[in-house]
PDB file of C-alpha atoms in Angstrom:
ATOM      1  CA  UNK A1232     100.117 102.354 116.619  1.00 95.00           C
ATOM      2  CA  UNK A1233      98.380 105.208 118.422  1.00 96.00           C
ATOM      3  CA  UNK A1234      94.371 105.869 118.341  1.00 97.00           C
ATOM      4  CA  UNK A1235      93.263 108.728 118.920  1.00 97.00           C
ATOM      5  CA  UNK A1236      89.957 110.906 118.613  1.00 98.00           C
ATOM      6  CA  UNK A1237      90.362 114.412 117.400  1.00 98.00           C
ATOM      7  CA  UNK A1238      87.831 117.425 116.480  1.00 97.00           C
ATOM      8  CA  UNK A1239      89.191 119.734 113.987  1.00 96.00           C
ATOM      9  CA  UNK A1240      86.224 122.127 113.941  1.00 91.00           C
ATOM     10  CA  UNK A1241      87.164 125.288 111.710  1.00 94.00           C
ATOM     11  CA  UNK A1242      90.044 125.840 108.933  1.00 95.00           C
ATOM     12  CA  UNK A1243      92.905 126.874 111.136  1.00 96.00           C
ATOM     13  CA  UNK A1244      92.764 124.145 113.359  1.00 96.00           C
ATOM     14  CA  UNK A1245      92.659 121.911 110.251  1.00 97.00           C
ATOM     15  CA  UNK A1246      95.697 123.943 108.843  1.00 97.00           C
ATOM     16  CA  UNK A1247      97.511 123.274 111.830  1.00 97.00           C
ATOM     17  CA  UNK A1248      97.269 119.597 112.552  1.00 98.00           C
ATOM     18  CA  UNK A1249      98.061 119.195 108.603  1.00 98.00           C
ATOM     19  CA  UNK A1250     101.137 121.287 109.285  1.00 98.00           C
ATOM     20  CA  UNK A1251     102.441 119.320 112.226  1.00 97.00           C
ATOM     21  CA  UNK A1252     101.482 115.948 110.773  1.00 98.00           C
ATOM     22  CA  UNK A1253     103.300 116.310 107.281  1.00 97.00           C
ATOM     23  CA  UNK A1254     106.610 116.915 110.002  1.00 96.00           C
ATOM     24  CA  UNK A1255     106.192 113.191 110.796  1.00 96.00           C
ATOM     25  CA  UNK A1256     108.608 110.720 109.052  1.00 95.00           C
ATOM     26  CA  UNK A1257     105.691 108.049 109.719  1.00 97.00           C
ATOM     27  CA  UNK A1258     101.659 107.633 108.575  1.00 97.00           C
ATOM     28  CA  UNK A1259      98.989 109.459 109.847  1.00 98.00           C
ATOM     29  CA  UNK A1260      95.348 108.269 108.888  1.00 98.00           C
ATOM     30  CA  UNK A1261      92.229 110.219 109.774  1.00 98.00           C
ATOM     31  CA  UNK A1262      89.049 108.268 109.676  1.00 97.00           C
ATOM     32  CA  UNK A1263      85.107 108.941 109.918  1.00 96.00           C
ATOM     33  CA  UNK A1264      82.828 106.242 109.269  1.00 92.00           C
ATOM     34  CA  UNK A1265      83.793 104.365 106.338  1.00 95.00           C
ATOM     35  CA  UNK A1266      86.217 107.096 105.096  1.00 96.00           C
ATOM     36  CA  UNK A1267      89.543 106.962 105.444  1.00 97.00           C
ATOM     37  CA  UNK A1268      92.461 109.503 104.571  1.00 98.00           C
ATOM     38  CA  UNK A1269      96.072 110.867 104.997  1.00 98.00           C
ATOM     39  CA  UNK A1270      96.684 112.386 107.773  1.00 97.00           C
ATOM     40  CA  UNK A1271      99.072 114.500 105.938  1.00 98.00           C
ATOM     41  CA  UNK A1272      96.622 115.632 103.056  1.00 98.00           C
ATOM     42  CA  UNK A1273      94.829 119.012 103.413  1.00 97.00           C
ATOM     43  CA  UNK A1274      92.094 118.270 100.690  1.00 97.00           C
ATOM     44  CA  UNK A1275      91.783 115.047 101.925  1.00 97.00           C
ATOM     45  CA  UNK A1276      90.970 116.338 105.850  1.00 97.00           C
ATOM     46  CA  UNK A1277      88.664 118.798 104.372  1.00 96.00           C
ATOM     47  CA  UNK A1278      86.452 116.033 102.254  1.00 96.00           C
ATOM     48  CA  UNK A1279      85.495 114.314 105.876  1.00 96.00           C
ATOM     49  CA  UNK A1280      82.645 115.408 108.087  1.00 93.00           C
ATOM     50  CA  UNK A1281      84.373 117.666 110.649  1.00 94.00           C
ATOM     51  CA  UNK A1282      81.514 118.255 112.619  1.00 94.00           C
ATOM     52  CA  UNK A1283      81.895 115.429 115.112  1.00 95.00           C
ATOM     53  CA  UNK A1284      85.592 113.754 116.365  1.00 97.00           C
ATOM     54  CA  UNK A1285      87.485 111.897 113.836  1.00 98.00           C
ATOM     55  CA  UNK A1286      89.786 109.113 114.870  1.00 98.00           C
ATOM     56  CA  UNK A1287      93.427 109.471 113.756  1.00 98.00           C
ATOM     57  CA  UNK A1288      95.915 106.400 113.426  1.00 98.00           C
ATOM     58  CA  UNK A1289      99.304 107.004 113.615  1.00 98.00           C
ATOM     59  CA  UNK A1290     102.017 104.173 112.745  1.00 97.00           C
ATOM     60  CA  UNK A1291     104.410 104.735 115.902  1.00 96.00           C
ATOM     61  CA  UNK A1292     104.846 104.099 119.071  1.00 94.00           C
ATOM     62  CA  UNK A1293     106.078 107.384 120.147  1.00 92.00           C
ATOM     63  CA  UNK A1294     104.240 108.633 123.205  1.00 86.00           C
ATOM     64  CA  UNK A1295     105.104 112.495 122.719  1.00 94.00           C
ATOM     65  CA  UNK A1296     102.800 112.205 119.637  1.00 96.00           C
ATOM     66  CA  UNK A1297     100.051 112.651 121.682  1.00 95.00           C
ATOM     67  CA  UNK A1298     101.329 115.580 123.164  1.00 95.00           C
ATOM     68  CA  UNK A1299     102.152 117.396 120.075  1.00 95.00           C
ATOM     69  CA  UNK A1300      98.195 116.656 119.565  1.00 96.00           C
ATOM     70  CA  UNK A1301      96.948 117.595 122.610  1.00 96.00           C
ATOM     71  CA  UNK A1302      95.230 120.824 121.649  1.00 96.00           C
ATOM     72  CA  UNK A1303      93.100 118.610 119.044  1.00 97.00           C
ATOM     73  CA  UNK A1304      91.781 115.747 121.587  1.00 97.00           C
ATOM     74  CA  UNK A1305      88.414 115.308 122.194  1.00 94.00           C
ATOM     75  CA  UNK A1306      87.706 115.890 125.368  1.00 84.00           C
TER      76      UNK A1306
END
């Protein structure tokens, strides 16, 4: 599994992870607080609080994954 922290911070950066997340053949989670959701889901991205980092889980152990997410780590 990779952990990572993520800000998605306006609608077309939302848009854009959802896009290259529903690509993967394996689960995505995005979490803040006690919420938890699919990665993959645009309603469900939009119903957490996007104003701070949210931590995304993804079921692999494919290093490039956190390349293709680069532009959405919280630096």
């Amino acid at each position: 599994m990779i952990t990572a922290q993520v800000l998605l911070n306006n609608i077309e950066s939302v848009n854009r992870f959802v896009a290259k997340m529903s690509e993967k053949d394996y689960d995505i989670d995005l979490s803040s607080g006690k919420y938890l959701v699919n990665g993959k889901s645009m309603m469900g991205v939009l119903s957490l609080d996007l104003t701070k980092p949210v931590t995304v889980n993804a079921e692999t152990d494919d290093e490039t994954f956190l390349e293709e997410i680069d532009e959405y780590i919280a630096k």
